[in-house]
Amino acid sequence: MPGDNASKALIDTLNGLLADYFALYLKTKNYHWHVKGPQFHDLHLLFDAQAAELFALTDVIAERVRKNGGNTLTSIGAIAARSTIADDDRNGVDAAAMIAALRDDNAALVERIRAAKAAATAAGDNATEGMADDWTDQAQQRVWFLSSILG
């Protein structure tokens, strides 16, 4: 039977993942609002669809934390303290730089998801383990789409 330390590690890992999902959601939404150029229409729609996918998983991840007996993130400050996704507060970011940043952030998210799956395995949480496979597939699809745009 998994120990208390494994459960605590899983909760900690899931909260870090949750922070990254929130941060990447906001960054993607920022780019959705500010994209310009000849690909505006397609990128505006793509970024919005990807942001919606990211946001939809925040509740799922937070509920996994609660189901494992933990507390979730409570504020923007808590998200900022836990996220590994860098903010982008610049004005006038060109579309190619936006695409590359989101590709790289989603690739990093894949690694965070894999860490969460490993923590779930150690804690004996097969539900989170299974969900992590779906989360990985979704993040890899975002990486693929964004990489394909860049050529």
CSV table of C-alpha atoms in Angstrom, one decimal:
chain,number,residue,atom,x,y,z
A,1,MET,CA,0.0,0.0,0.0
A,2,PRO,CA,1.4,3.4,-0.9
A,3,GLY,CA,2.6,5.6,1.9
A,4,ASP,CA,1.6,9.0,3.1
A,5,ASN,CA,4.7,10.5,1.6
A,6,ALA,CA,3.7,9.2,-1.9
A,7,SER,CA,0.3,10.7,-1.5
A,8,LYS,CA,1.7,14.1,-0.4
A,9,ALA,CA,4.2,14.0,-3.4
A,10,LEU,CA,1.3,13.3,-5.7
A,11,ILE,CA,-0.8,16.2,-4.3
A,12,ASP,CA,2.3,18.5,-4.6
A,13,THR,CA,2.9,17.3,-8.2
A,14,LEU,CA,-0.7,17.8,-9.2
A,15,ASN,CA,-0.8,21.3,-7.8
A,16,GLY,CA,2.3,22.2,-9.8
A,17,LEU,CA,0.7,20.7,-12.9
A,18,LEU,CA,-2.5,22.7,-12.1
A,19,ALA,CA,-0.5,25.9,-11.8
A,20,ASP,CA,1.1,25.2,-15.2
A,21,TYR,CA,-2.3,24.6,-16.8
A,22,PHE,CA,-3.6,27.9,-15.5
A,23,ALA,CA,-0.4,29.8,-16.6
A,24,LEU,CA,-0.5,28.2,-20.0
A,25,TYR,CA,-4.2,28.9,-20.4
A,26,LEU,CA,-3.7,32.6,-19.6
A,27,LYS,CA,-0.7,32.8,-22.0
A,28,THR,CA,-2.6,31.1,-24.8
A,29,LYS,CA,-5.6,33.4,-24.2
A,30,ASN,CA,-3.2,36.4,-24.2
A,31,TYR,CA,-1.9,35.4,-27.6
A,32,HIS,CA,-5.4,34.8,-28.8
A,33,TRP,CA,-6.3,38.3,-27.9
A,34,HIS,CA,-3.2,39.9,-29.4
A,35,VAL,CA,-2.2,37.9,-32.5
A,36,LYS,CA,-1.8,39.9,-35.7
A,37,GLY,CA,-0.7,39.2,-39.2
A,38,PRO,CA,-1.7,37.2,-42.3
A,39,GLN,CA,-2.5,34.1,-40.2
A,40,PHE,CA,-4.7,36.1,-37.8
A,41,HIS,CA,-8.0,34.3,-38.3
A,42,ASP,CA,-6.6,30.8,-38.2
A,43,LEU,CA,-4.3,31.5,-35.2
A,44,HIS,CA,-7.0,33.4,-33.3
A,45,LEU,CA,-9.3,30.4,-33.6
A,46,LEU,CA,-6.5,27.9,-32.8
A,47,PHE,CA,-5.3,29.7,-29.7
A,48,ASP,CA,-8.9,30.0,-28.5
A,49,ALA,CA,-9.6,26.3,-29.0
A,50,GLN,CA,-6.3,25.4,-27.2
A,51,ALA,CA,-7.0,27.8,-24.4
A,52,ALA,CA,-10.5,26.2,-23.9
A,53,GLU,CA,-8.9,22.7,-23.8
A,54,LEU,CA,-6.4,23.8,-21.2
A,55,PHE,CA,-9.0,25.5,-19.0
A,56,ALA,CA,-11.3,22.5,-19.1
A,57,LEU,CA,-8.6,20.4,-17.5
A,58,THR,CA,-8.0,22.8,-14.6
A,59,ASP,CA,-11.1,21.6,-12.8
A,60,VAL,CA,-10.3,17.9,-13.5
A,61,ILE,CA,-6.8,18.3,-12.1
A,62,ALA,CA,-8.0,20.2,-9.0
A,63,GLU,CA,-10.6,17.6,-8.3
A,64,ARG,CA,-7.9,14.9,-8.4
A,65,VAL,CA,-6.0,16.8,-5.7
A,66,ARG,CA,-9.2,17.0,-3.6
A,67,LYS,CA,-10.0,13.3,-4.2
A,68,ASN,CA,-6.5,12.5,-2.9
A,69,GLY,CA,-7.1,14.5,0.3
A,70,GLY,CA,-5.2,17.6,-0.6
A,71,ASN,CA,-5.9,21.3,-0.9
A,72,THR,CA,-5.7,23.0,-4.3
A,73,LEU,CA,-4.3,26.3,-5.3
A,74,THR,CA,-6.1,29.3,-3.8
A,75,SER,CA,-5.1,32.4,-5.7
A,76,ILE,CA,-3.2,33.9,-8.6
A,77,GLY,CA,-0.2,34.2,-6.3
A,78,ALA,CA,-0.3,30.5,-5.5
A,79,ILE,CA,-0.4,29.8,-9.3
A,80,ALA,CA,2.5,32.1,-9.9
A,81,ALA,CA,4.6,30.5,-7.1
A,82,ARG,CA,4.1,27.0,-8.5
A,83,SER,CA,4.1,27.4,-12.3
A,84,THR,CA,7.1,26.7,-14.5
A,85,ILE,CA,5.5,28.4,-17.5
A,86,ALA,CA,7.0,31.8,-18.0
A,87,ASP,CA,4.8,34.8,-18.4
A,88,ASP,CA,4.9,36.9,-21.6
A,89,ASP,CA,4.0,40.5,-20.8
A,90,ARG,CA,5.5,41.9,-23.9
A,91,ASN,CA,3.5,44.0,-26.4
A,92,GLY,CA,3.8,43.3,-30.1
A,93,VAL,CA,4.9,39.7,-30.0
A,94,ASP,CA,4.9,38.4,-33.6
A,95,ALA,CA,2.8,35.4,-34.5
A,96,ALA,CA,5.8,33.1,-35.1
A,97,ALA,CA,7.2,33.9,-31.7
A,98,MET,CA,3.8,33.2,-30.1
A,99,ILE,CA,3.5,29.8,-31.9
A,100,ALA,CA,7.1,28.8,-30.8
A,101,ALA,CA,6.5,29.8,-27.2
A,102,LEU,CA,3.3,27.9,-27.0
A,103,ARG,CA,4.9,24.9,-28.7
A,104,ASP,CA,7.7,24.9,-26.2
A,105,ASP,CA,5.4,25.4,-23.2
A,106,ASN,CA,3.2,22.5,-24.2
A,107,ALA,CA,6.2,20.3,-24.7
A,108,ALA,CA,7.3,21.2,-21.2
A,109,LEU,CA,3.8,20.5,-20.0
A,110,VAL,CA,4.1,16.9,-21.4
A,111,GLU,CA,7.1,16.4,-19.0
A,112,ARG,CA,5.1,17.8,-16.0
A,113,ILE,CA,2.2,15.4,-16.9
A,114,ARG,CA,4.6,12.5,-17.0
A,115,ALA,CA,5.9,13.4,-13.6
A,116,ALA,CA,2.3,13.5,-12.3
A,117,LYS,CA,1.7,10.1,-13.8
A,118,ALA,CA,4.8,8.7,-12.1
A,119,ALA,CA,3.7,10.3,-8.8
A,120,ALA,CA,0.2,8.7,-9.3
A,121,THR,CA,1.8,5.3,-9.9
A,122,ALA,CA,3.9,5.7,-6.7
A,123,ALA,CA,0.8,6.7,-4.7
A,124,GLY,CA,-1.4,3.9,-6.2
A,125,ASP,CA,-3.8,6.3,-7.8
A,126,ASN,CA,-4.7,4.5,-11.0
A,127,ALA,CA,-7.4,7.0,-11.9
A,128,THR,CA,-4.9,9.9,-12.2
A,129,GLU,CA,-2.5,7.5,-14.0
A,130,GLY,CA,-5.1,6.8,-16.7
A,131,MET,CA,-6.1,10.4,-17.0
A,132,ALA,CA,-2.5,11.5,-17.4
A,133,ASP,CA,-2.3,9.5,-20.6
A,134,ASP,CA,-5.2,11.5,-22.1
A,135,TRP,CA,-3.6,14.8,-20.9
A,136,THR,CA,-0.3,13.8,-22.5
A,137,ASP,CA,-2.0,13.0,-25.8
A,138,GLN,CA,-3.8,16.4,-25.8
A,139,ALA,CA,-0.6,18.3,-25.0
A,140,GLN,CA,1.3,16.3,-27.7
A,141,GLN,CA,-1.4,17.2,-30.2
A,142,ARG,CA,-1.0,20.9,-29.4
A,143,VAL,CA,2.8,20.6,-29.8
A,144,TRP,CA,2.2,18.8,-33.2
A,145,PHE,CA,-0.2,21.5,-34.5
A,146,LEU,CA,2.0,24.4,-33.4
A,147,SER,CA,5.1,22.7,-34.8
A,148,SER,CA,3.4,22.0,-38.1
A,149,ILE,CA,2.5,25.7,-38.5
A,150,LEU,CA,6.1,26.7,-38.0
A,151,GLY,CA,7.1,24.2,-40.7
